[in-house]
Short mmCIF file of C-alpha atoms in Angstrom, two decimals:
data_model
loop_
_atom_site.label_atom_id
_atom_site.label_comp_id
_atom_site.label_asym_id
_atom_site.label_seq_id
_atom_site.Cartn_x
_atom_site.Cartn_y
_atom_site.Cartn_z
CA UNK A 70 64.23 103.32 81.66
CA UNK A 71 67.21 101.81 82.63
CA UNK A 72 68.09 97.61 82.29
CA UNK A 73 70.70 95.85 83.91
CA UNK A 74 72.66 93.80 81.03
CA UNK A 75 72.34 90.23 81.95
CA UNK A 76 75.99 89.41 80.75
CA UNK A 77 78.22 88.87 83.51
CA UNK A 78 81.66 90.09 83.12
CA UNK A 79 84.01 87.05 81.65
CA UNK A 80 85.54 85.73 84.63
CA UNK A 81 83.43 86.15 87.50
CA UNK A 82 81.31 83.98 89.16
CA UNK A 83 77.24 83.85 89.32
CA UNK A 84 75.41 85.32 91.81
CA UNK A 85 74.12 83.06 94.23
CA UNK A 86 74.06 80.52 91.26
CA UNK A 87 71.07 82.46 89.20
CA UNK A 88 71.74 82.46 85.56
CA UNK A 89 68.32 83.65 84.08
CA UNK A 90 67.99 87.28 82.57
CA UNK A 91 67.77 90.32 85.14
CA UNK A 92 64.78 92.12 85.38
CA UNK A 93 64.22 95.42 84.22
CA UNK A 94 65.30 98.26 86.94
CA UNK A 95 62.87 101.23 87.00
CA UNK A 96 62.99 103.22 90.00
CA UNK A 97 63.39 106.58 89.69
CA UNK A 98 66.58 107.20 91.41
CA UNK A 99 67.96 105.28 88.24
CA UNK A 100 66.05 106.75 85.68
CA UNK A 101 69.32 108.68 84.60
CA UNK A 102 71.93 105.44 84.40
CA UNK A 103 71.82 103.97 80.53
CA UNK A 104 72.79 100.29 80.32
CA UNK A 105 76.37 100.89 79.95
CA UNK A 106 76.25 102.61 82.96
CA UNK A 107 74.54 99.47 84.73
CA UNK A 108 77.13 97.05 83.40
CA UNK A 109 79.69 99.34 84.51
CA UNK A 110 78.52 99.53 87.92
CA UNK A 111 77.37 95.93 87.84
CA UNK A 112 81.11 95.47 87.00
CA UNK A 113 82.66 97.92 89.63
CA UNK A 114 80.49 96.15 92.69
CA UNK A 115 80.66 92.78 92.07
CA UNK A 116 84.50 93.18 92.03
CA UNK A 117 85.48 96.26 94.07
CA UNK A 118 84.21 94.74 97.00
CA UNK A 119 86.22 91.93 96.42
CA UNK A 120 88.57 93.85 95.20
CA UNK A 121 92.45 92.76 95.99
CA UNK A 122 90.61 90.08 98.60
CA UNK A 123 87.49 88.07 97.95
CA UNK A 124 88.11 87.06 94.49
CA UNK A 125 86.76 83.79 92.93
CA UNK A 126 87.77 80.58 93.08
CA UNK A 127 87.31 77.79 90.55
CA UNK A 128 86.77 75.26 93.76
CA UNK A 129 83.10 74.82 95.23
CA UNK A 130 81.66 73.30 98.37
CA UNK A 131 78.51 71.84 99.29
CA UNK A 132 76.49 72.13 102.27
CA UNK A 133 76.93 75.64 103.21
CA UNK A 134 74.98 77.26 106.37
CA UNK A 135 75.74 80.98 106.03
CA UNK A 136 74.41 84.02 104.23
CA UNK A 137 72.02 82.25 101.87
CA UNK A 138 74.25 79.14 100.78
CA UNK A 139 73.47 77.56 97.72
CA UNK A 140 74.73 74.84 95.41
CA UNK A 141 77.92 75.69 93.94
CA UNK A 142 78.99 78.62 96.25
CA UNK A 143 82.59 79.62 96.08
CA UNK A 144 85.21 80.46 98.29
CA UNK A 145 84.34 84.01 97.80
CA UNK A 146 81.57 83.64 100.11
CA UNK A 147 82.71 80.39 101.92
CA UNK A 148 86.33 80.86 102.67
CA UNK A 149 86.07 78.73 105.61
CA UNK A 150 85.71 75.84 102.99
CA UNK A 151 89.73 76.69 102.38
CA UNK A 152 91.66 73.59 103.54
CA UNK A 153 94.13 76.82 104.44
CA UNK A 154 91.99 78.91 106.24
CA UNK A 155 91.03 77.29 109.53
CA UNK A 156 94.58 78.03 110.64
CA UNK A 157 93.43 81.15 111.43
CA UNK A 158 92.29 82.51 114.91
CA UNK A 159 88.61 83.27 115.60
CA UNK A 160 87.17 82.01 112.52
CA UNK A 161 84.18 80.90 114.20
CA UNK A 162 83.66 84.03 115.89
CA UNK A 163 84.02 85.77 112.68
CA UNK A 164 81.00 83.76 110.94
CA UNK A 165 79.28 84.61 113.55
CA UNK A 166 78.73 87.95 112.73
CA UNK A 167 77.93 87.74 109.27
CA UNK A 168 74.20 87.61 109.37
CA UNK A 169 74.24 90.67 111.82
CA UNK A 170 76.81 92.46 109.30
CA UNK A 171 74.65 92.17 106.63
CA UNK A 172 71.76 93.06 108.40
CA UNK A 173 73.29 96.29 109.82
CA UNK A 174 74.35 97.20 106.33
CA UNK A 175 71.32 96.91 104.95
CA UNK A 176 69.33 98.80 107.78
CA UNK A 177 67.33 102.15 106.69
CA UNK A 178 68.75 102.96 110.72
CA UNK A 179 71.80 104.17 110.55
CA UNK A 180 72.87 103.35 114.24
CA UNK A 181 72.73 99.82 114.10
CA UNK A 182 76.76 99.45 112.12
CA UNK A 183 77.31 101.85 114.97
CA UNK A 184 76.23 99.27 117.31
CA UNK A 185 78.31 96.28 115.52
CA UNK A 186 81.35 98.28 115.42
CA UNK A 187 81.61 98.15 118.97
CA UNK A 188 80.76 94.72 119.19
CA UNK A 189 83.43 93.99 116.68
CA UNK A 190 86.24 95.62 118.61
CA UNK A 191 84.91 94.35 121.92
CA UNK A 192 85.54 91.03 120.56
CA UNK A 193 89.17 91.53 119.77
CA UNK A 194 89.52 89.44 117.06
CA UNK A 195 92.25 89.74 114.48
CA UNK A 196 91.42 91.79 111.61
CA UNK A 197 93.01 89.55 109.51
CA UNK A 198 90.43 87.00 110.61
CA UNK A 199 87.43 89.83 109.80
CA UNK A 200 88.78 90.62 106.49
CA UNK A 201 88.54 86.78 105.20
CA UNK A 202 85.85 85.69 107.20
CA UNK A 203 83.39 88.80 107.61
CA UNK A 204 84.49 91.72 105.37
CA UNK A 205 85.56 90.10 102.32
CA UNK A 206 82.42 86.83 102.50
CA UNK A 207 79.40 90.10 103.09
CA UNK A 208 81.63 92.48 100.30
CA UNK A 209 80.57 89.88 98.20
CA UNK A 210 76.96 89.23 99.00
CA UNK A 211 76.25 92.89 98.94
CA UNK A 212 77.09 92.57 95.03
CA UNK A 213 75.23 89.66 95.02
CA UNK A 214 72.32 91.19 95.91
CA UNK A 215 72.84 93.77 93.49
CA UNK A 216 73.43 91.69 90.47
CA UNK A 217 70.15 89.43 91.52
CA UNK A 218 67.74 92.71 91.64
CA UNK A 219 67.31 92.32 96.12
CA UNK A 220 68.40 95.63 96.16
CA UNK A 221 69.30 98.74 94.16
CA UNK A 222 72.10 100.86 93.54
CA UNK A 223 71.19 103.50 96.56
CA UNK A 224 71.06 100.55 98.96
CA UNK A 225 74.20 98.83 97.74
CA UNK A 226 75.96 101.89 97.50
CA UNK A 227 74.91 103.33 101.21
CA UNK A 228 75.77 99.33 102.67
CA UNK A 229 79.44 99.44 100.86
CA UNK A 230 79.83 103.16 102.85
CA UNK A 231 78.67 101.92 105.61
CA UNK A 232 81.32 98.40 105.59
CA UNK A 233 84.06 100.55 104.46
CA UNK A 234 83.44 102.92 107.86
CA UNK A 235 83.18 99.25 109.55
CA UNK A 236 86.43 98.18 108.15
CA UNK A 237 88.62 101.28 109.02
CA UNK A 238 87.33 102.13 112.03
CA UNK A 239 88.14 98.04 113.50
CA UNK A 240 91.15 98.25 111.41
CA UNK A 241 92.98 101.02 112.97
CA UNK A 242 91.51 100.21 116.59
CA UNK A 243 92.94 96.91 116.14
CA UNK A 244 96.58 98.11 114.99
CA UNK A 245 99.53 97.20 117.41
CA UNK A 246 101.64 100.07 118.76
CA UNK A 247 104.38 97.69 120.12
CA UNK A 248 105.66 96.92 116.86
CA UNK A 249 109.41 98.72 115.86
CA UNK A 250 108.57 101.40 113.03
CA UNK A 251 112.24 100.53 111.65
CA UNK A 252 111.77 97.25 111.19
CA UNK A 253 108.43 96.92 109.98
CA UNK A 254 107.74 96.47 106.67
CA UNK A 255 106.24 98.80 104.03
CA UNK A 256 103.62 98.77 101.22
CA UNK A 257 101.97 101.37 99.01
CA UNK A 258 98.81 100.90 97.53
CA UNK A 259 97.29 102.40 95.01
CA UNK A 260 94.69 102.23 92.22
CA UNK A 261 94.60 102.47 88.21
CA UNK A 262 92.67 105.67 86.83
CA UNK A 263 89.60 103.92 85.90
CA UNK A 264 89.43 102.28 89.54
CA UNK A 265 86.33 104.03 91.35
CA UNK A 266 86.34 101.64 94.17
CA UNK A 267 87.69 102.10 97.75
CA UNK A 268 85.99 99.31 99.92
CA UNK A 269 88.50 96.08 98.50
CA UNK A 270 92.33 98.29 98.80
CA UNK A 271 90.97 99.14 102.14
CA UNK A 272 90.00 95.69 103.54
CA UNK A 273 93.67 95.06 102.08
CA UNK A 274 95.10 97.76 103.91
CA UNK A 275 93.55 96.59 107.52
CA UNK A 276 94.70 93.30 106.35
CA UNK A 277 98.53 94.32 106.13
CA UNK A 278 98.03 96.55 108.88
CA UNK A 279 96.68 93.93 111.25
CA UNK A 280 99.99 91.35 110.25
CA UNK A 281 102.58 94.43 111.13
CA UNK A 282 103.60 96.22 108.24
CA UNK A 283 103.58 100.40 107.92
CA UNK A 284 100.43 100.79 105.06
CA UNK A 285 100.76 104.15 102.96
CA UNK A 286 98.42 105.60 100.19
CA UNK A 287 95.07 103.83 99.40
CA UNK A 288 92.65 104.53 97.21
CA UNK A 289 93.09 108.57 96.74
CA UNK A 290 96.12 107.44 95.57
CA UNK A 291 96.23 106.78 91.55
CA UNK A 292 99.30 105.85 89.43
CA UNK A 293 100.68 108.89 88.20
CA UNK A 294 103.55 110.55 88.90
CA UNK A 295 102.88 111.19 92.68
CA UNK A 296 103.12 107.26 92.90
CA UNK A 297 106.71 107.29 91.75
CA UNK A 298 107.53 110.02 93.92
CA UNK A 299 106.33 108.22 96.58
CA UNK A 300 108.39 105.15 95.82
CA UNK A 301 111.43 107.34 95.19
CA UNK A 302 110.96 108.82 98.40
CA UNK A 303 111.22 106.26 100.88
CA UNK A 304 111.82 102.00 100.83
CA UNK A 305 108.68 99.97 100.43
CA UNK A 306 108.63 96.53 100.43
CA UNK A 307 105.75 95.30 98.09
CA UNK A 308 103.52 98.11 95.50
CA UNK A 309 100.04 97.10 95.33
CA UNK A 310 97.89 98.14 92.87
CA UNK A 311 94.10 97.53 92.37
CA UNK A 312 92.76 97.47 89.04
CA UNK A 313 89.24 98.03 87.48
CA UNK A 314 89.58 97.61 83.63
CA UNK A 315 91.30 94.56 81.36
CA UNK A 316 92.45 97.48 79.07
CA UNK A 317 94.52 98.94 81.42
CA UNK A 318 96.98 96.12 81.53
CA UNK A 319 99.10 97.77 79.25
CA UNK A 320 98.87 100.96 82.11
CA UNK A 321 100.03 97.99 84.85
CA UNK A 322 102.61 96.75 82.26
CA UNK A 323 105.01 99.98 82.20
CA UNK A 324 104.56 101.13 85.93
CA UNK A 325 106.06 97.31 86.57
CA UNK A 326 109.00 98.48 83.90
CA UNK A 327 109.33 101.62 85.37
CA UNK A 328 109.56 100.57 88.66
CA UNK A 329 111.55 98.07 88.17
CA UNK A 330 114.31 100.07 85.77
CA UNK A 331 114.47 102.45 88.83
CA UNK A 332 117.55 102.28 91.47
CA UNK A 333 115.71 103.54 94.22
CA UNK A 334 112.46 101.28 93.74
CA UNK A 335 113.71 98.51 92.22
CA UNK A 336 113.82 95.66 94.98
CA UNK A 337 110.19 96.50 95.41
CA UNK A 338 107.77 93.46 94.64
CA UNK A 339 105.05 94.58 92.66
CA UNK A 340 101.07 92.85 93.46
CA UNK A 341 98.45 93.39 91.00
CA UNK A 342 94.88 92.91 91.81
CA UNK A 343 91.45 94.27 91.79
CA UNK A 344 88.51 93.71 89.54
CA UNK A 345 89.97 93.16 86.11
CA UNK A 346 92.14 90.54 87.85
CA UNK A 347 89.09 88.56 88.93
CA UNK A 348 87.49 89.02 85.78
CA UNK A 349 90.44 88.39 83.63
CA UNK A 350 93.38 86.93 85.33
CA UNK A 351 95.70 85.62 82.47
CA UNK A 352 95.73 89.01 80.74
CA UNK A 353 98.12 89.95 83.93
CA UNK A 354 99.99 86.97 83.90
CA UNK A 355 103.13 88.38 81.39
CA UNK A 356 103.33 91.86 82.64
CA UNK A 357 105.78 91.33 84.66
CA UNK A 358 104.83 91.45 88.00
CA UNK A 359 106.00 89.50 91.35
CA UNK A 360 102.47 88.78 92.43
CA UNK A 361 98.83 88.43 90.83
CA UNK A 362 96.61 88.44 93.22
CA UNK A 363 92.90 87.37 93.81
CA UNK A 364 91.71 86.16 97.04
CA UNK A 365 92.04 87.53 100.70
CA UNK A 366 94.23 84.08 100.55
CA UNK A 367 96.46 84.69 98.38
CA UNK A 368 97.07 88.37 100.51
CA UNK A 369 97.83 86.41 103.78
CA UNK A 370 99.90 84.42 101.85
CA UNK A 371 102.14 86.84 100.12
CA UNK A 372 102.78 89.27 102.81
CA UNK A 373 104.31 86.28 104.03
CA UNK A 374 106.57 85.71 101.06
CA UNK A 375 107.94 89.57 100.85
#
Protein backbone atom coordinates (compact mmCIF):
# COMPACT_ATOMS: atom_id res chain seq x y z
CA UNK A 1 0.00 0.00 0.00
CA UNK A 2 1.19 3.10 -1.05
CA UNK A 3 1.35 6.65 1.36
CA UNK A 4 1.79 9.97 0.22
CA UNK A 5 4.82 11.53 2.40
CA UNK A 6 3.37 14.43 4.20
CA UNK A 7 6.64 16.57 3.76
CA UNK A 8 6.23 19.17 1.33
CA UNK A 9 9.14 19.92 -0.79
CA UNK A 10 11.31 22.96 0.93
CA UNK A 11 10.13 25.86 -0.83
CA UNK A 12 6.73 25.47 -1.91
CA UNK A 13 3.74 26.60 -0.62
CA UNK A 14 0.72 24.59 1.25
CA UNK A 15 -2.04 23.41 -0.38
CA UNK A 16 -4.99 25.33 0.11
CA UNK A 17 -3.41 26.16 3.58
CA UNK A 18 -3.79 22.34 5.07
CA UNK A 19 -0.81 21.37 7.04
CA UNK A 20 -2.02 18.10 8.82
CA UNK A 21 -0.62 14.60 7.66
CA UNK A 22 -2.03 13.09 4.26
CA UNK A 23 -4.02 10.21 4.38
CA UNK A 24 -3.08 6.97 3.31
CA UNK A 25 -3.70 6.36 -0.67
CA UNK A 26 -4.97 2.82 -1.42
CA UNK A 27 -6.63 2.45 -4.61
CA UNK A 28 -5.58 -0.02 -6.68
CA UNK A 29 -4.39 1.83 -9.64
CA UNK A 30 -1.56 2.88 -7.10
CA UNK A 31 -0.91 -0.20 -5.51
CA UNK A 32 2.47 -0.32 -7.56
CA UNK A 33 3.92 3.47 -6.62
CA UNK A 34 6.25 3.13 -3.23
CA UNK A 35 6.47 6.39 -1.25
CA UNK A 36 9.37 7.69 -3.06
CA UNK A 37 7.49 7.41 -5.97
CA UNK A 38 4.54 9.54 -4.33
CA UNK A 39 6.89 12.29 -3.19
CA UNK A 40 8.33 12.30 -6.51
CA UNK A 41 5.18 12.77 -8.22
CA UNK A 42 3.83 14.89 -5.40
CA UNK A 43 6.97 16.92 -6.33
CA UNK A 44 6.67 16.83 -10.23
CA UNK A 45 2.74 18.14 -10.05
CA UNK A 46 2.73 20.59 -7.63
CA UNK A 47 5.54 22.31 -9.64
CA UNK A 48 5.34 21.21 -13.30
CA UNK A 49 2.18 22.76 -13.60
CA UNK A 50 3.53 25.78 -12.43
CA UNK A 51 6.36 25.11 -13.95
CA UNK A 52 8.37 28.29 -15.57
CA UNK A 53 4.84 30.32 -14.69
CA UNK A 54 2.75 29.96 -11.57
CA UNK A 55 5.39 29.80 -9.06
CA UNK A 56 4.97 31.01 -5.41
CA UNK A 57 5.05 34.07 -3.98
CA UNK A 58 6.00 35.03 -0.43
CA UNK A 59 3.00 37.85 -0.63
CA UNK A 60 -0.68 36.77 0.43
CA UNK A 61 -4.12 38.31 0.07
CA UNK A 62 -7.22 38.09 1.86
CA UNK A 63 -10.65 37.87 0.75
CA UNK A 64 -10.40 35.76 -2.23
CA UNK A 65 -13.68 34.63 -4.33
CA UNK A 66 -12.30 32.07 -6.78
CA UNK A 67 -11.50 28.38 -6.92
CA UNK A 68 -11.85 27.61 -3.22
CA UNK A 69 -10.04 30.78 -1.64
CA UNK A 70 -8.76 30.46 1.63
CA UNK A 71 -6.73 32.36 4.20
CA UNK A 72 -3.32 32.88 3.11
CA UNK A 73 -3.67 32.05 -0.67
CA UNK A 74 -0.84 33.14 -2.86
CA UNK A 75 -0.37 34.69 -5.99
CA UNK A 76 -0.05 31.33 -7.49
CA UNK A 77 -3.66 30.99 -7.42
CA UNK A 78 -4.63 34.73 -7.07
CA UNK A 79 -2.51 36.57 -9.51
CA UNK A 80 -5.07 39.13 -9.92
CA UNK A 81 -4.01 40.20 -6.31
CA UNK A 82 -0.60 41.47 -8.32
CA UNK A 83 -0.54 45.29 -8.02
CA UNK A 84 1.12 44.45 -11.75
CA UNK A 85 -1.29 42.37 -13.18
CA UNK A 86 -4.49 44.29 -13.80
CA UNK A 87 -2.62 46.02 -16.61
CA UNK A 88 -3.45 43.31 -18.51
CA UNK A 89 -6.43 42.93 -21.02
CA UNK A 90 -9.38 40.64 -20.22
CA UNK A 91 -8.50 39.72 -16.82
CA UNK A 92 -11.94 39.59 -15.80
CA UNK A 93 -12.96 37.53 -18.56
CA UNK A 94 -10.21 35.23 -17.79
CA UNK A 95 -11.49 34.52 -14.05
CA UNK A 96 -14.36 33.91 -15.42
CA UNK A 97 -13.62 30.77 -16.73
CA UNK A 98 -11.85 29.23 -14.05
CA UNK A 99 -14.59 27.39 -12.29
CA UNK A 100 -15.73 25.96 -15.76
CA UNK A 101 -11.88 25.05 -16.48
CA UNK A 102 -11.62 23.15 -13.62
CA UNK A 103 -14.74 21.57 -13.94
CA UNK A 104 -14.10 20.43 -17.55
CA UNK A 105 -10.80 19.03 -16.42
CA UNK A 106 -12.05 17.14 -13.96
CA UNK A 107 -15.08 15.67 -15.99
CA UNK A 108 -15.20 11.64 -16.46
CA UNK A 109 -16.83 13.24 -20.16
CA UNK A 110 -14.35 13.88 -22.23
CA UNK A 111 -16.26 16.41 -24.53
CA UNK A 112 -16.85 18.99 -22.19
CA UNK A 113 -12.70 20.70 -22.59
CA UNK A 114 -13.88 20.19 -26.13
CA UNK A 115 -16.66 22.44 -25.49
CA UNK A 116 -14.47 25.19 -23.47
CA UNK A 117 -11.91 25.23 -26.06
CA UNK A 118 -14.19 26.76 -28.34
CA UNK A 119 -15.51 29.02 -25.95
CA UNK A 120 -12.02 30.08 -25.15
CA UNK A 121 -11.08 31.03 -28.70
CA UNK A 122 -14.51 32.50 -29.37
CA UNK A 123 -13.68 34.88 -26.74
CA UNK A 124 -10.49 36.14 -28.24
CA UNK A 125 -8.72 36.93 -25.40
CA UNK A 126 -4.96 37.22 -25.23
CA UNK A 127 -3.24 34.16 -24.32
CA UNK A 128 -1.05 35.96 -22.34
CA UNK A 129 -4.05 36.95 -20.25
CA UNK A 130 -5.15 32.89 -20.10
CA UNK A 131 -1.79 31.80 -19.14
CA UNK A 132 -1.71 34.14 -15.82
CA UNK A 133 -5.16 34.27 -15.15
CA UNK A 134 -6.68 30.73 -16.20
CA UNK A 135 -3.87 28.27 -17.12
CA UNK A 136 -1.29 28.96 -14.69
CA UNK A 137 -4.17 29.86 -11.31
CA UNK A 138 -6.17 25.97 -12.31
CA UNK A 139 -2.29 24.32 -13.08
CA UNK A 140 -2.02 24.98 -9.64
CA UNK A 141 -5.24 23.85 -8.06
CA UNK A 142 -5.09 20.65 -9.97
CA UNK A 143 -1.86 19.92 -7.70
CA UNK A 144 -3.65 21.15 -5.02
CA UNK A 145 -6.07 18.76 -5.18
CA UNK A 146 -3.61 16.18 -5.51
CA UNK A 147 -1.47 16.99 -2.58
CA UNK A 148 -4.88 17.36 -0.31
CA UNK A 149 -6.13 13.61 -1.31
CA UNK A 150 -9.57 15.31 -3.68
CA UNK A 151 -8.28 13.37 -6.27
CA UNK A 152 -5.76 10.74 -7.37
CA UNK A 153 -3.00 10.39 -9.60
CA UNK A 154 -5.28 8.98 -12.72
CA UNK A 155 -7.51 12.03 -12.34
CA UNK A 156 -4.74 14.59 -11.96
CA UNK A 157 -2.82 13.09 -14.54
CA UNK A 158 -5.87 12.78 -17.28
CA UNK A 159 -6.93 16.83 -16.11
CA UNK A 160 -3.07 18.04 -16.75
CA UNK A 161 -3.55 16.12 -20.49
CA UNK A 162 -6.47 17.46 -20.91
CA UNK A 163 -5.16 21.55 -19.95
CA UNK A 164 -2.09 20.96 -21.85
CA UNK A 165 -4.47 20.04 -25.17
CA UNK A 166 -6.42 23.34 -23.83
CA UNK A 167 -3.34 25.37 -23.79
CA UNK A 168 -1.88 24.48 -27.30
CA UNK A 169 -4.72 24.23 -29.12
CA UNK A 170 -5.83 28.33 -27.87
CA UNK A 171 -2.23 29.01 -28.08
CA UNK A 172 -1.54 28.43 -31.64
CA UNK A 173 -5.21 29.59 -32.73
CA UNK A 174 -4.44 32.70 -31.06
CA UNK A 175 -0.87 33.31 -32.78
CA UNK A 176 -0.59 36.45 -35.10
CA UNK A 177 0.44 35.87 -38.73
CA UNK A 178 1.05 39.64 -39.38
CA UNK A 179 4.08 39.72 -37.44
CA UNK A 180 7.72 39.98 -39.67
CA UNK A 181 9.50 36.46 -39.17
CA UNK A 182 12.90 38.57 -39.47
CA UNK A 183 12.34 40.66 -36.92
CA UNK A 184 10.76 38.70 -34.39
CA UNK A 185 12.47 37.47 -31.71
CA UNK A 186 13.61 33.93 -30.80
CA UNK A 187 13.69 31.54 -27.80
CA UNK A 188 14.46 27.87 -27.26
CA UNK A 189 13.17 26.01 -24.56
CA UNK A 190 14.07 23.13 -23.21
CA UNK A 191 14.12 20.88 -20.14
CA UNK A 192 16.85 19.18 -17.72
CA UNK A 193 16.96 15.21 -17.95
CA UNK A 194 15.14 14.57 -14.85
CA UNK A 195 12.25 17.06 -16.03
CA UNK A 196 9.10 14.73 -16.82
CA UNK A 197 6.77 17.59 -17.11
CA UNK A 198 5.35 19.26 -20.27
CA UNK A 199 2.19 21.27 -19.12
CA UNK A 200 4.40 24.57 -17.38
CA UNK A 201 7.28 25.02 -20.73
CA UNK A 202 4.16 24.87 -22.73
CA UNK A 203 1.94 27.49 -21.00
CA UNK A 204 5.43 29.40 -21.40
CA UNK A 205 5.64 28.76 -24.90
CA UNK A 206 1.87 30.14 -25.73
CA UNK A 207 2.94 32.84 -23.48
CA UNK A 208 5.97 34.03 -25.75
CA UNK A 209 4.10 33.05 -28.64
CA UNK A 210 1.08 35.20 -27.87
CA UNK A 211 3.68 38.57 -27.17
CA UNK A 212 5.42 37.91 -30.85
CA UNK A 213 8.42 36.03 -30.62
CA UNK A 214 9.32 32.70 -33.02
CA UNK A 215 9.12 29.69 -29.99
CA UNK A 216 11.36 26.54 -30.91
CA UNK A 217 11.84 23.18 -28.98
CA UNK A 218 9.72 22.46 -25.83
CA UNK A 219 9.63 19.83 -23.76
CA UNK A 220 10.93 16.82 -26.19
CA UNK A 221 13.69 18.87 -26.15
CA UNK A 222 16.42 17.97 -23.26
CA UNK A 223 19.89 19.54 -22.78
CA UNK A 224 22.22 17.50 -24.54
CA UNK A 225 24.05 18.01 -27.35
CA UNK A 226 21.08 18.54 -29.81
CA UNK A 227 20.45 21.76 -27.62
CA UNK A 228 23.78 23.22 -28.59
CA UNK A 229 23.32 22.36 -32.03
CA UNK A 230 20.35 24.07 -32.03
CA UNK A 231 21.82 27.23 -30.59
CA UNK A 232 24.77 26.94 -32.98
CA UNK A 233 22.47 26.73 -35.70
CA UNK A 234 20.53 29.72 -35.79
CA UNK A 235 20.29 33.29 -33.38
CA UNK A 236 18.01 33.03 -30.41
CA UNK A 237 17.40 35.63 -28.24
CA UNK A 238 16.76 34.18 -24.67
CA UNK A 239 17.43 29.91 -23.74
CA UNK A 240 14.92 28.77 -21.39
CA UNK A 241 15.26 25.94 -19.49
CA UNK A 242 12.82 24.21 -17.03
CA UNK A 243 14.15 22.33 -14.27
CA UNK A 244 12.82 19.46 -12.01
CA UNK A 245 15.64 18.57 -9.48
CA UNK A 246 17.91 20.99 -6.95
CA UNK A 247 20.78 18.53 -7.87
CA UNK A 248 20.88 19.37 -11.21
CA UNK A 249 22.07 22.87 -10.67
CA UNK A 250 25.41 21.92 -11.25
CA UNK A 251 23.81 20.39 -14.93
CA UNK A 252 22.26 24.28 -15.35
CA UNK A 253 25.66 25.65 -14.14
CA UNK A 254 27.93 24.44 -17.24
CA UNK A 255 25.24 24.68 -20.09
CA UNK A 256 25.23 28.63 -18.81
CA UNK A 257 29.34 28.33 -19.23
CA UNK A 258 29.08 26.63 -22.26
CA UNK A 259 26.80 28.75 -23.78
CA UNK A 260 28.14 31.55 -22.84
CA UNK A 261 32.08 30.61 -23.86
CA UNK A 262 30.48 29.99 -27.35
CA UNK A 263 30.82 32.72 -30.33
CA UNK A 264 27.84 31.77 -31.99
CA UNK A 265 25.49 31.60 -28.77
CA UNK A 266 26.96 33.83 -26.67
CA UNK A 267 24.67 37.07 -26.68
CA UNK A 268 21.94 34.66 -25.78
CA UNK A 269 20.27 35.41 -22.29
CA UNK A 270 19.88 32.40 -20.47
CA UNK A 271 16.23 31.88 -18.05
CA UNK A 272 16.16 29.19 -15.62
CA UNK A 273 12.99 27.96 -14.17
CA UNK A 274 10.80 25.09 -13.40
CA UNK A 275 10.18 23.13 -10.27
CA UNK A 276 13.47 23.07 -8.45
CA UNK A 277 13.38 26.87 -8.92
CA UNK A 278 10.15 27.15 -6.95
CA UNK A 279 11.26 24.81 -4.51
CA UNK A 280 14.72 26.08 -4.14
CA UNK A 281 15.39 29.37 -5.67
CA UNK A 282 18.78 30.57 -4.13
CA UNK A 283 20.55 27.36 -5.17
CA UNK A 284 20.21 29.07 -8.87
CA UNK A 285 21.06 32.34 -7.87
CA UNK A 286 25.24 32.01 -8.63
CA UNK A 287 25.09 29.91 -11.68
CA UNK A 288 25.36 32.36 -13.75
CA UNK A 289 22.41 32.97 -15.49
CA UNK A 290 20.62 36.31 -16.93
CA UNK A 291 17.26 35.37 -15.51
CA UNK A 292 15.72 33.13 -12.60
CA UNK A 293 12.51 32.80 -13.07
CA UNK A 294 9.30 31.86 -11.05
CA UNK A 295 6.04 33.32 -11.78
CA UNK A 296 3.99 33.79 -15.09
CA UNK A 297 5.07 37.53 -13.86
CA UNK A 298 8.23 37.47 -13.92
CA UNK A 299 7.81 35.76 -17.83
CA UNK A 300 5.78 38.84 -19.02
CA UNK A 301 8.24 40.77 -17.54
CA UNK A 302 11.42 39.47 -18.99
CA UNK A 303 10.42 38.94 -22.50
CA UNK A 304 10.17 42.48 -22.12
CA UNK A 305 13.72 43.04 -20.95
CA UNK A 306 15.47 40.74 -23.85
Amino acid sequence: MATKDNKRPSGLPSAAGHSESRQTKSTAGEAHLGTSDHRMLERAIRGSVSSIVGASHPDTASGHQNLHAGDGEDLMLYPEFHPLARQMPGVDQAIGYRISLLNCLIDPDPRKHRGVIEELVRASIPVRTLAVYLFAPVAAQLGNRWCTDEADFMQVAVASTRLSMIVNHVSHAGAGSSVNLNTQRRILLARTHGAQHTLGVSIVASCFRDMGWVVDGGSDLEVDEGLYARLSSQPYDLLGISVSRVDEAGTCSEVVRRVHSTRKSRQVKIAIGGPAVIASPMAFKGIGADFVTRSTLDVMQLASHV
